PDB file of C-alpha atoms in Angstrom:
ATOM      1  CA  MET R  27       0.000   0.000   0.000  1.00 87.00           C
ATOM      2  CA  ASN R  28       1.492   3.323  -1.062  1.00 91.00           C
ATOM      3  CA  LEU R  29       1.706   6.500   1.056  1.00 90.00           C
ATOM      4  CA  ALA R  30      -1.379   8.152  -0.452  1.00 90.00           C
ATOM      5  CA  ASN R  31      -3.517   5.083   0.269  1.00 92.00           C
ATOM      6  CA  ARG R  32      -2.146   4.855   3.809  1.00 94.00           C
ATOM      7  CA  LEU R  33      -3.230   8.446   4.388  1.00 93.00           C
ATOM      8  CA  THR R  34      -6.705   7.573   3.106  1.00 92.00           C
ATOM      9  CA  VAL R  35      -6.930   4.636   5.524  1.00 95.00           C
ATOM     10  CA  SER R  36      -5.600   6.816   8.360  1.00 96.00           C
ATOM     11  CA  ARG R  37      -8.412   9.326   7.647  1.00 95.00           C
ATOM     12  CA  PHE R  38     -10.943   6.574   8.277  1.00 96.00           C
ATOM     13  CA  PHE R  39      -9.403   5.812  11.676  1.00 97.00           C
ATOM     14  CA  LEU R  40      -9.173   9.532  12.460  1.00 97.00           C
ATOM     15  CA  THR R  41     -12.903   9.726  11.711  1.00 97.00           C
ATOM     16  CA  VAL R  42     -13.584   6.883  14.160  1.00 97.00           C
ATOM     17  CA  ALA R  43     -11.524   8.698  16.818  1.00 98.00           C
ATOM     18  CA  PHE R  44     -13.370  11.946  15.987  1.00 98.00           C
ATOM     19  CA  VAL R  45     -16.751  10.272  16.551  1.00 98.00           C
ATOM     20  CA  LEU R  46     -15.542   8.794  19.842  1.00 97.00           C
ATOM     21  CA  ALA R  47     -14.331  12.228  20.969  1.00 97.00           C
ATOM     22  CA  LEU R  48     -17.766  13.721  20.291  1.00 96.00           C
ATOM     23  CA  THR R  49     -19.710  10.935  21.963  1.00 95.00           C
ATOM     24  CA  LEU R  50     -17.613  10.112  25.033  1.00 96.00           C
ATOM     25  CA  GLN R  51     -17.622  12.391  28.055  1.00 94.00           C
ATOM     26  CA  PHE R  52     -14.185  13.739  28.981  1.00 95.00           C
ATOM     27  CA  PRO R  53     -12.649  17.198  29.503  1.00 92.00           C
ATOM     28  CA  PHE R  54     -12.026  19.198  26.334  1.00 94.00           C
ATOM     29  CA  ARG R  55     -13.591  16.537  24.115  1.00 96.00           C
ATOM     30  CA  PHE R  56     -14.759  19.137  21.594  1.00 96.00           C
ATOM     31  CA  THR R  57     -11.259  20.531  21.288  1.00 96.00           C
ATOM     32  CA  VAL R  58      -9.915  17.029  20.706  1.00 97.00           C
ATOM     33  CA  ALA R  59     -12.665  16.394  18.136  1.00 98.00           C
ATOM     34  CA  LEU R  60     -11.816  19.642  16.334  1.00 97.00           C
ATOM     35  CA  LEU R  61      -8.123  18.735  16.160  1.00 97.00           C
ATOM     36  CA  LEU R  62      -8.920  15.229  14.873  1.00 98.00           C
ATOM     37  CA  PHE R  63     -11.265  16.638  12.225  1.00 97.00           C
ATOM     38  CA  LEU R  64      -8.639  19.161  11.095  1.00 96.00           C
ATOM     39  CA  LEU R  65      -5.999  16.415  10.938  1.00 96.00           C
ATOM     40  CA  ALA R  66      -8.358  14.245   8.893  1.00 95.00           C
ATOM     41  CA  GLY R  67      -8.922  17.189   6.544  1.00 91.00           C
ATOM     42  CA  ILE R  68      -5.178  17.623   6.109  1.00 93.00           C
ATOM     43  CA  THR R  69      -4.794  13.950   5.185  1.00 92.00           C
ATOM     44  CA  ASP R  70      -7.596  14.393   2.650  1.00 86.00           C
ATOM     45  CA  TYR R  71      -5.653  17.152   0.931  1.00 86.00           C
ATOM     46  CA  ALA R  72      -2.298  15.381   1.286  1.00 90.00           C
ATOM     47  CA  ASP R  73      -3.293  12.000  -0.114  1.00 87.00           C
ATOM     48  CA  GLY R  74      -4.598  13.512  -3.334  1.00 84.00           C
ATOM     49  CA  GLU R  75      -1.569  15.754  -3.792  1.00 86.00           C
ATOM     50  CA  ILE R  76       0.863  12.902  -3.131  1.00 90.00           C
ATOM     51  CA  ALA R  77      -0.953  10.537  -5.504  1.00 87.00           C
ATOM     52  CA  ARG R  78      -0.990  13.091  -8.328  1.00 87.00           C
ATOM     53  CA  ARG R  79       2.541  14.428  -7.902  1.00 91.00           C
ATOM     54  CA  LEU R  80       4.174  11.025  -7.483  1.00 89.00           C
ATOM     55  CA  HIS R  81       1.934   9.405 -10.134  1.00 87.00           C
ATOM     56  CA  ILE R  82       0.867   6.682  -7.718  1.00 90.00           C
ATOM     57  CA  GLU R  83      -2.880   6.834  -8.264  1.00 85.00           C
ATOM     58  CA  THR R  84      -4.515   3.447  -7.762  1.00 85.00           C
ATOM     59  CA  ASP R  85      -7.970   1.917  -8.120  1.00 79.00           C
ATOM     60  CA  PHE R  86      -8.026   1.583  -4.328  1.00 85.00           C
ATOM     61  CA  GLY R  87      -7.418   5.317  -3.966  1.00 83.00           C
ATOM     62  CA  ARG R  88      -9.978   6.263  -6.606  1.00 79.00           C
ATOM     63  CA  LEU R  89     -12.618   4.215  -4.808  1.00 79.00           C
ATOM     64  CA  MET R  90     -11.714   4.667  -1.154  1.00 86.00           C
ATOM     65  CA  ASP R  91     -10.700   8.355  -1.080  1.00 86.00           C
ATOM     66  CA  PRO R  92     -14.149   9.752  -1.943  1.00 83.00           C
ATOM     67  CA  LEU R  93     -15.852   7.049   0.125  1.00 86.00           C
ATOM     68  CA  VAL R  94     -13.818   7.883   3.249  1.00 91.00           C
ATOM     69  CA  ASP R  95     -14.482  11.597   2.592  1.00 89.00           C
ATOM     70  CA  LYS R  96     -18.208  10.919   2.617  1.00 90.00           C
ATOM     71  CA  ILE R  97     -17.918   8.832   5.790  1.00 94.00           C
ATOM     72  CA  MET R  98     -16.006  11.673   7.458  1.00 94.00           C
ATOM     73  CA  MET R  99     -18.550  14.330   6.489  1.00 94.00           C
ATOM     74  CA  ALA R 100     -21.581  12.151   7.285  1.00 95.00           C
ATOM     75  CA  ALA R 101     -20.098  11.347  10.703  1.00 97.00           C
ATOM     76  CA  ALA R 102     -19.496  15.038  11.412  1.00 97.00           C
ATOM     77  CA  PHE R 103     -23.006  16.161  10.514  1.00 96.00           C
ATOM     78  CA  ILE R 104     -24.719  13.237  12.245  1.00 97.00           C
ATOM     79  CA  CYS R 105     -22.711  13.807  15.448  1.00 97.00           C
ATOM     80  CA  LEU R 106     -23.421  17.546  15.414  1.00 96.00           C
ATOM     81  CA  VAL R 107     -27.219  17.044  15.448  1.00 97.00           C
ATOM     82  CA  PRO R 108     -27.579  15.931  19.099  1.00 96.00           C
ATOM     83  CA  LEU R 109     -25.175  18.714  20.120  1.00 94.00           C
ATOM     84  CA  GLY R 110     -27.700  21.299  18.894  1.00 92.00           C
ATOM     85  CA  ALA R 111     -25.603  22.511  15.978  1.00 92.00           C
ATOM     86  CA  MET R 112     -28.273  21.802  13.387  1.00 93.00           C
ATOM     87  CA  PRO R 113     -31.679  20.206  12.941  1.00 95.00           C
ATOM     88  CA  ALA R 114     -31.749  16.542  11.941  1.00 97.00           C
ATOM     89  CA  TRP R 115     -33.293  17.352   8.555  1.00 97.00           C
ATOM     90  CA  VAL R 116     -30.134  19.253   7.533  1.00 96.00           C
ATOM     91  CA  ALA R 117     -27.919  16.259   8.273  1.00 96.00           C
ATOM     92  CA  THR R 118     -30.429  14.014   6.486  1.00 97.00           C
ATOM     93  CA  VAL R 119     -30.357  16.169   3.337  1.00 96.00           C
ATOM     94  CA  ILE R 120     -26.553  16.241   3.302  1.00 95.00           C
ATOM     95  CA  VAL R 121     -26.070  12.524   3.960  1.00 95.00           C
ATOM     96  CA  SER R 122     -28.845  11.550   1.503  1.00 95.00           C
ATOM     97  CA  ARG R 123     -27.245  13.580  -1.281  1.00 94.00           C
ATOM     98  CA  GLU R 124     -23.928  11.849  -0.678  1.00 91.00           C
ATOM     99  CA  PHE R 125     -25.542   8.390  -0.801  1.00 91.00           C
ATOM    100  CA  LEU R 126     -27.434   9.240  -4.006  1.00 92.00           C
ATOM    101  CA  ILE R 127     -24.335  10.479  -5.805  1.00 90.00           C
ATOM    102  CA  THR R 128     -22.288   7.499  -4.584  1.00 87.00           C
ATOM    103  CA  GLY R 129     -25.022   5.197  -5.877  1.00 88.00           C
ATOM    104  CA  LEU R 130     -24.985   6.964  -9.245  1.00 90.00           C
ATOM    105  CA  ARG R 131     -21.202   6.589  -9.440  1.00 85.00           C
ATOM    106  CA  LEU R 132     -21.461   2.876  -8.622  1.00 85.00           C
ATOM    107  CA  LEU R 133     -24.091   2.508 -11.343  1.00 88.00           C
ATOM    108  CA  ALA R 134     -21.785   4.247 -13.804  1.00 87.00           C
ATOM    109  CA  ALA R 135     -18.848   2.075 -12.728  1.00 82.00           C
ATOM    110  CA  SER R 136     -20.916  -1.057 -13.371  1.00 84.00           C
ATOM    111  CA  LYS R 137     -21.244   0.187 -16.960  1.00 84.00           C
ATOM    112  CA  GLY R 138     -17.543   0.957 -17.294  1.00 82.00           C
ATOM    113  CA  ARG R 139     -17.925   4.721 -16.866  1.00 83.00           C
ATOM    114  CA  VAL R 140     -16.219   6.952 -14.350  1.00 76.00           C
ATOM    115  CA  LEU R 141     -18.124   9.993 -13.103  1.00 77.00           C
ATOM    116  CA  SER R 142     -15.651  12.526 -11.807  1.00 73.00           C
ATOM    117  CA  ALA R 143     -16.380  15.239  -9.284  1.00 72.00           C
ATOM    118  CA  GLU R 144     -17.605  18.553 -10.631  1.00 79.00           C
ATOM    119  CA  LYS R 145     -16.546  22.058  -9.658  1.00 84.00           C
ATOM    120  CA  LEU R 146     -19.819  22.830  -7.852  1.00 88.00           C
ATOM    121  CA  GLY R 147     -19.505  19.568  -5.933  1.00 84.00           C
ATOM    122  CA  LYS R 148     -16.043  20.608  -4.771  1.00 81.00           C
ATOM    123  CA  HIS R 149     -17.443  23.951  -3.592  1.00 89.00           C
ATOM    124  CA  LYS R 150     -20.181  22.044  -1.767  1.00 92.00           C
ATOM    125  CA  THR R 151     -17.591  19.898  -0.010  1.00 87.00           C
ATOM    126  CA  ALA R 152     -15.565  22.964   0.969  1.00 89.00           C
ATOM    127  CA  TRP R 153     -18.643  24.612   2.502  1.00 94.00           C
ATOM    128  CA  GLN R 154     -19.571  21.416   4.319  1.00 94.00           C
ATOM    129  CA  ILE R 155     -16.084  21.288   5.830  1.00 92.00           C
ATOM    130  CA  ILE R 156     -16.223  24.995   6.769  1.00 95.00           C
ATOM    131  CA  THR R 157     -19.619  24.480   8.413  1.00 96.00           C
ATOM    132  CA  ALA R 158     -18.451  21.462  10.417  1.00 96.00           C
ATOM    133  CA  ILE R 159     -15.296  23.300  11.508  1.00 96.00           C
ATOM    134  CA  PHE R 160     -17.347  26.354  12.525  1.00 96.00           C
ATOM    135  CA  PHE R 161     -19.553  24.329  14.884  1.00 96.00           C
ATOM    136  CA  LEU R 162     -16.617  22.318  16.238  1.00 96.00           C
ATOM    137  CA  LEU R 163     -14.708  25.546  16.828  1.00 94.00           C
ATOM    138  CA  MET R 164     -17.688  27.056  18.629  1.00 92.00           C
ATOM    139  CA  LEU R 165     -18.041  23.964  20.832  1.00 93.00           C
ATOM    140  CA  ALA R 166     -14.309  24.022  21.602  1.00 92.00           C
ATOM    141  CA  ALA R 167     -14.475  27.753  22.390  1.00 88.00           C
ATOM    142  CA  ARG R 168     -17.264  27.073  24.866  1.00 85.00           C
ATOM    143  CA  GLU R 169     -14.979  24.651  26.705  1.00 85.00           C
ATOM    144  CA  PHE R 170     -12.385  27.391  27.162  1.00 79.00           C
ATOM    145  CA  ALA R 171     -14.984  30.071  27.954  1.00 71.00           C
ATOM    146  CA  ARG R 172     -16.052  28.046  30.990  1.00 64.00           C
ATOM    147  CA  LEU R 173     -12.590  28.611  32.413  1.00 54.00           C
ATOM    148  CA  ALA R 174     -12.924  32.403  32.157  1.00 56.00           C
ATOM    149  CA  ASP R 175     -15.590  34.940  33.059  1.00 57.00           C
ATOM    150  CA  ALA R 176     -18.229  33.990  30.505  1.00 57.00           C
ATOM    151  CA  THR R 177     -21.076  36.392  31.354  1.00 63.00           C
ATOM    152  CA  SER R 178     -20.399  39.017  28.682  1.00 65.00           C
ATOM    153  CA  ALA R 179     -18.939  36.504  26.236  1.00 67.00           C
ATOM    154  CA  ALA R 180     -22.014  34.258  26.466  1.00 71.00           C
ATOM    155  CA  LEU R 181     -24.243  36.689  24.548  1.00 71.00           C
ATOM    156  CA  ILE R 182     -21.663  37.201  21.817  1.00 75.00           C
ATOM    157  CA  TYR R 183     -21.089  33.459  21.621  1.00 76.00           C
ATOM    158  CA  TRP R 184     -24.819  32.788  21.306  1.00 81.00           C
ATOM    159  CA  ARG R 185     -25.231  35.369  18.517  1.00 84.00           C
ATOM    160  CA  VAL R 186     -22.274  33.979  16.562  1.00 87.00           C
ATOM    161  CA  TRP R 187     -23.561  30.407  17.055  1.00 86.00           C
ATOM    162  CA  VAL R 188     -27.117  31.250  15.928  1.00 87.00           C
ATOM    163  CA  TRP R 189     -26.483  33.745  13.112  1.00 92.00           C
ATOM    164  CA  GLY R 190     -23.158  32.398  11.835  1.00 93.00           C
ATOM    165  CA  GLY R 191     -24.457  28.859  11.995  1.00 94.00           C
ATOM    166  CA  ALA R 192     -27.683  29.759  10.205  1.00 95.00           C
ATOM    167  CA  VAL R 193     -25.839  31.446   7.334  1.00 96.00           C
ATOM    168  CA  LEU R 194     -23.397  28.549   6.949  1.00 96.00           C
ATOM    169  CA  LEU R 195     -26.175  25.966   7.064  1.00 96.00           C
ATOM    170  CA  CYS R 196     -28.204  27.839   4.439  1.00 96.00           C
ATOM    171  CA  VAL R 197     -25.228  28.046   2.070  1.00 97.00           C
ATOM    172  CA  THR R 198     -24.256  24.418   2.713  1.00 96.00           C
ATOM    173  CA  VAL R 199     -27.770  23.029   2.209  1.00 97.00           C
ATOM    174  CA  ALA R 200     -28.311  25.141  -0.925  1.00 97.00           C
ATOM    175  CA  LEU R 201     -25.023  23.987  -2.477  1.00 96.00           C
ATOM    176  CA  THR R 202     -25.746  20.399  -1.447  1.00 95.00           C
ATOM    177  CA  LEU R 203     -29.146  20.429  -3.159  1.00 96.00           C
ATOM    178  CA  VAL R 204     -28.108  22.393  -6.251  1.00 95.00           C
ATOM    179  CA  SER R 205     -24.929  20.394  -6.872  1.00 94.00           C
ATOM    180  CA  GLY R 206     -26.756  17.097  -6.317  1.00 93.00           C
ATOM    181  CA  ALA R 207     -29.625  18.023  -8.633  1.00 94.00           C
ATOM    182  CA  GLY R 208     -27.186  19.287 -11.275  1.00 92.00           C
ATOM    183  CA  TYR R 209     -25.124  16.101 -11.081  1.00 90.00           C
ATOM    184  CA  LEU R 210     -28.224  13.915 -11.412  1.00 91.00           C
ATOM    185  CA  TRP R 211     -29.525  16.021 -14.315  1.00 92.00           C
ATOM    186  CA  LYS R 212     -26.213  15.888 -16.153  1.00 91.00           C
ATOM    187  CA  ASN R 213     -26.124  12.109 -15.806  1.00 89.00           C
ATOM    188  CA  ARG R 214     -29.860  11.508 -16.311  1.00 87.00           C
ATOM    189  CA  ALA R 215     -29.220   9.341 -19.384  1.00 86.00           C
ATOM    190  CA  LEU R 216     -27.499   6.843 -17.130  1.00 85.00           C
ATOM    191  CA  ILE R 217     -30.603   6.684 -14.924  1.00 82.00           C
ATOM    192  CA  GLU R 218     -33.039   6.563 -17.842  1.00 81.00           C
ATOM    193  CA  GLN R 219     -31.303   3.454 -19.180  1.00 79.00           C
ATOM    194  CA  GLN R 220     -32.471   1.506 -16.123  1.00 71.00           C
TER     195      GLN R 220
END
């Protein structure tokens, strides 16, 4: 297994550790979760760069890299729901879109076609990552705010959480829906053949 593929596999295990950090009760768990998520994001960038620059792209990497990315993002949004970061329907929309597009890609692969990611889909992923990091950062900040005088900071924190979160969720959901619908429309011939 080459270095790029090892980074992909490590991202899966970082995602498992991230989920454990969010679900287990221990001091500064949100800070740990944020750091794990950021590290997983770095491996996502690094494995692709290494594979392209060293010309070591493999079928394993082509299949597992986007799959592990989707696992990472689905885990983040699902875990953020019970923490009050977003309503369950938002996570459902995001995860459903990812499953639909993965299913479409598997259908295409069964016919010998490869459906690559589109520019809008990459923007969608970037906004999903930004949104997850925002809420993780806010949760981590709350852990540190408890150590200091939090009376005046609490109101500011609440406003940033509510308004910043609402804006990010609106952008993320809109891009998720538009990019998913566009991808399905572009590849509708593949679906109509069924």
